[in-house]
């Protein structure tokens, strides 16, 4: 048995299966047949090598959202009318269940992401950092946190309006993604403040990343609300030394302080926080613990 869901690309993907082999990707051998099946009045038997497959589309409020397929060996008899009726009834209930799951996933995604940029929000970033922090402590590899604040962003909203401000935030989000690797974590903490976790990165690597972001920030100057106060970015860096015994709260506080130091020194620059003092007292480093 296969239960299939329609993905964002409008292809069928396996949501669940029992007693049959199959891949986790698109259900290739059924897709073309299911396109025909969507126009059928009820379950349809599909010939698949070695099997007799009975399939029915699932719907919610008349909109197709998946399918349910059951298979048996071709050596056995074909599917009977009672079995077709049973599968059709199951498909009706599965259509509702699939929709409920999809809605739950949307709500979960929205609770973790920023509405405007699609980046992680502060709560999700804190949760993800806690996991990454523990992994870095176990592996002994350095990582880094970048705190990024846009300079003179308020003037953009005051002069050009919030639509222009939103366009700036979206453009800056694209720049952050461009200068990040697959293992990095990017978040909008609120307003014009962003943060990036750089996986397996030392100070030299973090500085190089920050310089690239400053170059990208210069492209924002044309959106400035006041030529005397150009739009740009200030970046603070804190490097995690896994052997120092620093808490996650301490790491974040150092990155935040470094960012404000960059602003005090004239904005549009990078500041690196001093190394965390080493703790030889056995501190486990968990967030919030002394």
mmCIF file of C-alpha atoms in Angstrom, residues 162-273:
data_model
loop_
_atom_site.group_PDB
_atom_site.id
_atom_site.type_symbol
_atom_site.label_atom_id
_atom_site.label_comp_id
_atom_site.label_asym_id
_atom_site.label_seq_id
_atom_site.Cartn_x
_atom_site.Cartn_y
_atom_site.Cartn_z
ATOM 1 C CA UNK A 162 7.777 51.066 4.612
ATOM 2 C CA UNK A 163 7.379 49.405 1.218
ATOM 3 C CA UNK A 164 10.886 50.550 0.295
ATOM 4 C CA UNK A 165 12.082 49.408 3.703
ATOM 5 C CA UNK A 166 10.578 45.965 3.138
ATOM 6 C CA UNK A 167 12.280 45.791 -0.275
ATOM 7 C CA UNK A 168 15.612 46.560 1.410
ATOM 8 C CA UNK A 169 15.115 43.795 3.981
ATOM 9 C CA UNK A 170 14.251 41.284 1.261
ATOM 10 C CA UNK A 171 17.283 42.323 -0.796
ATOM 11 C CA UNK A 172 19.532 42.012 2.238
ATOM 12 C CA UNK A 173 18.099 38.566 2.924
ATOM 13 C CA UNK A 174 19.110 37.514 -0.599
ATOM 14 C CA UNK A 175 22.640 38.827 0.031
ATOM 15 C CA UNK A 176 22.923 36.879 3.291
ATOM 16 C CA UNK A 177 21.832 33.706 1.502
ATOM 17 C CA UNK A 178 24.306 34.328 -1.318
ATOM 18 C CA UNK A 179 27.236 34.572 1.091
ATOM 19 C CA UNK A 180 26.225 31.568 3.196
ATOM 20 C CA UNK A 181 26.886 27.854 2.880
ATOM 21 C CA UNK A 182 24.425 25.009 3.203
ATOM 22 C CA UNK A 183 25.413 24.330 6.820
ATOM 23 C CA UNK A 184 25.054 27.936 8.006
ATOM 24 C CA UNK A 185 21.976 29.242 9.812
ATOM 25 C CA UNK A 186 20.489 32.660 9.006
ATOM 26 C CA UNK A 187 17.830 34.499 10.995
ATOM 27 C CA UNK A 188 16.086 37.827 11.223
ATOM 28 C CA UNK A 189 16.038 38.664 14.900
ATOM 29 C CA UNK A 190 13.687 41.601 14.447
ATOM 30 C CA UNK A 191 13.581 44.963 12.707
ATOM 31 C CA UNK A 192 16.831 45.414 10.795
ATOM 32 C CA UNK A 193 18.872 43.025 12.942
ATOM 33 C CA UNK A 194 20.056 39.680 11.568
ATOM 34 C CA UNK A 195 22.275 36.845 12.790
ATOM 35 C CA UNK A 196 24.276 34.105 11.094
ATOM 36 C CA UNK A 197 25.766 30.933 12.570
ATOM 37 C CA UNK A 198 28.849 29.917 10.596
ATOM 38 C CA UNK A 199 29.431 26.200 10.882
ATOM 39 C CA UNK A 200 33.024 24.936 11.311
ATOM 40 C CA UNK A 201 34.561 28.405 10.889
ATOM 41 C CA UNK A 202 37.515 30.105 12.577
ATOM 42 C CA UNK A 203 38.144 33.837 12.964
ATOM 43 C CA UNK A 204 39.802 34.183 9.555
ATOM 44 C CA UNK A 205 36.859 32.518 7.848
ATOM 45 C CA UNK A 206 34.363 34.654 9.764
ATOM 46 C CA UNK A 207 36.228 37.838 8.849
ATOM 47 C CA UNK A 208 36.230 36.853 5.180
ATOM 48 C CA UNK A 209 32.491 36.186 5.311
ATOM 49 C CA UNK A 210 31.853 39.526 6.999
ATOM 50 C CA UNK A 211 33.951 41.416 4.423
ATOM 51 C CA UNK A 212 31.879 39.861 1.659
ATOM 52 C CA UNK A 213 28.700 40.992 3.390
ATOM 53 C CA UNK A 214 30.037 44.531 3.764
ATOM 54 C CA UNK A 215 30.718 44.600 0.028
ATOM 55 C CA UNK A 216 27.146 43.478 -0.582
ATOM 56 C CA UNK A 217 25.853 46.138 1.836
ATOM 57 C CA UNK A 218 27.417 48.878 -0.267
ATOM 58 C CA UNK A 219 24.922 47.964 -2.961
ATOM 59 C CA UNK A 220 22.171 49.137 -0.599
ATOM 60 C CA UNK A 221 23.375 52.742 -0.548
ATOM 61 C CA UNK A 222 21.095 53.714 -3.433
ATOM 62 C CA UNK A 223 18.129 53.045 -1.135
ATOM 63 C CA UNK A 224 19.402 55.458 1.525
ATOM 64 C CA UNK A 225 16.928 57.907 2.990
ATOM 65 C CA UNK A 226 19.626 60.547 3.457
ATOM 66 C CA UNK A 227 22.922 60.821 1.503
ATOM 67 C CA UNK A 228 24.552 62.035 4.704
ATOM 68 C CA UNK A 229 23.453 58.826 6.419
ATOM 69 C CA UNK A 230 24.050 56.062 3.856
ATOM 70 C CA UNK A 231 22.433 52.693 4.253
ATOM 71 C CA UNK A 232 24.951 50.009 5.135
ATOM 72 C CA UNK A 233 25.731 47.334 7.695
ATOM 73 C CA UNK A 234 27.696 46.879 10.894
ATOM 74 C CA UNK A 235 28.821 43.369 11.799
ATOM 75 C CA UNK A 236 29.957 41.848 15.060
ATOM 76 C CA UNK A 237 31.790 38.517 15.197
ATOM 77 C CA UNK A 238 32.189 36.109 18.095
ATOM 78 C CA UNK A 239 34.158 32.897 17.566
ATOM 79 C CA UNK A 240 33.298 29.851 19.635
ATOM 80 C CA UNK A 241 36.285 28.119 21.177
ATOM 81 C CA UNK A 242 34.853 24.727 22.196
ATOM 82 C CA UNK A 243 37.492 24.319 24.876
ATOM 83 C CA UNK A 244 36.852 27.627 26.603
ATOM 84 C CA UNK A 245 33.743 26.523 28.500
ATOM 85 C CA UNK A 246 31.766 29.570 27.358
ATOM 86 C CA UNK A 247 27.967 29.413 27.582
ATOM 87 C CA UNK A 248 25.852 29.966 24.507
ATOM 88 C CA UNK A 249 24.416 33.077 26.139
ATOM 89 C CA UNK A 250 27.954 34.357 26.552
ATOM 90 C CA UNK A 251 28.791 33.699 22.905
ATOM 91 C CA UNK A 252 25.709 35.579 21.708
ATOM 92 C CA UNK A 253 26.386 38.464 24.089
ATOM 93 C CA UNK A 254 29.938 38.817 22.720
ATOM 94 C CA UNK A 255 28.668 38.921 19.127
ATOM 95 C CA UNK A 256 26.042 41.511 20.040
ATOM 96 C CA UNK A 257 28.582 43.673 21.898
ATOM 97 C CA UNK A 258 30.991 43.476 18.947
ATOM 98 C CA UNK A 259 28.262 44.660 16.577
ATOM 99 C CA UNK A 260 27.555 47.713 18.745
ATOM 100 C CA UNK A 261 31.288 48.350 18.927
ATOM 101 C CA UNK A 262 31.378 48.457 15.114
ATOM 102 C CA UNK A 263 28.564 51.022 15.169
ATOM 103 C CA UNK A 264 30.306 53.191 17.764
ATOM 104 C CA UNK A 265 33.492 53.165 15.715
ATOM 105 C CA UNK A 266 31.765 54.700 12.702
ATOM 106 C CA UNK A 267 29.404 52.063 11.249
ATOM 107 C CA UNK A 268 29.899 50.162 8.022
ATOM 108 C CA UNK A 269 32.616 47.985 9.500
ATOM 109 C CA UNK A 270 33.405 44.681 11.216
ATOM 110 C CA UNK A 271 34.365 44.207 14.853
ATOM 111 C CA UNK A 272 35.607 40.949 16.381
ATOM 112 C CA UNK A 273 34.839 40.234 20.030
#
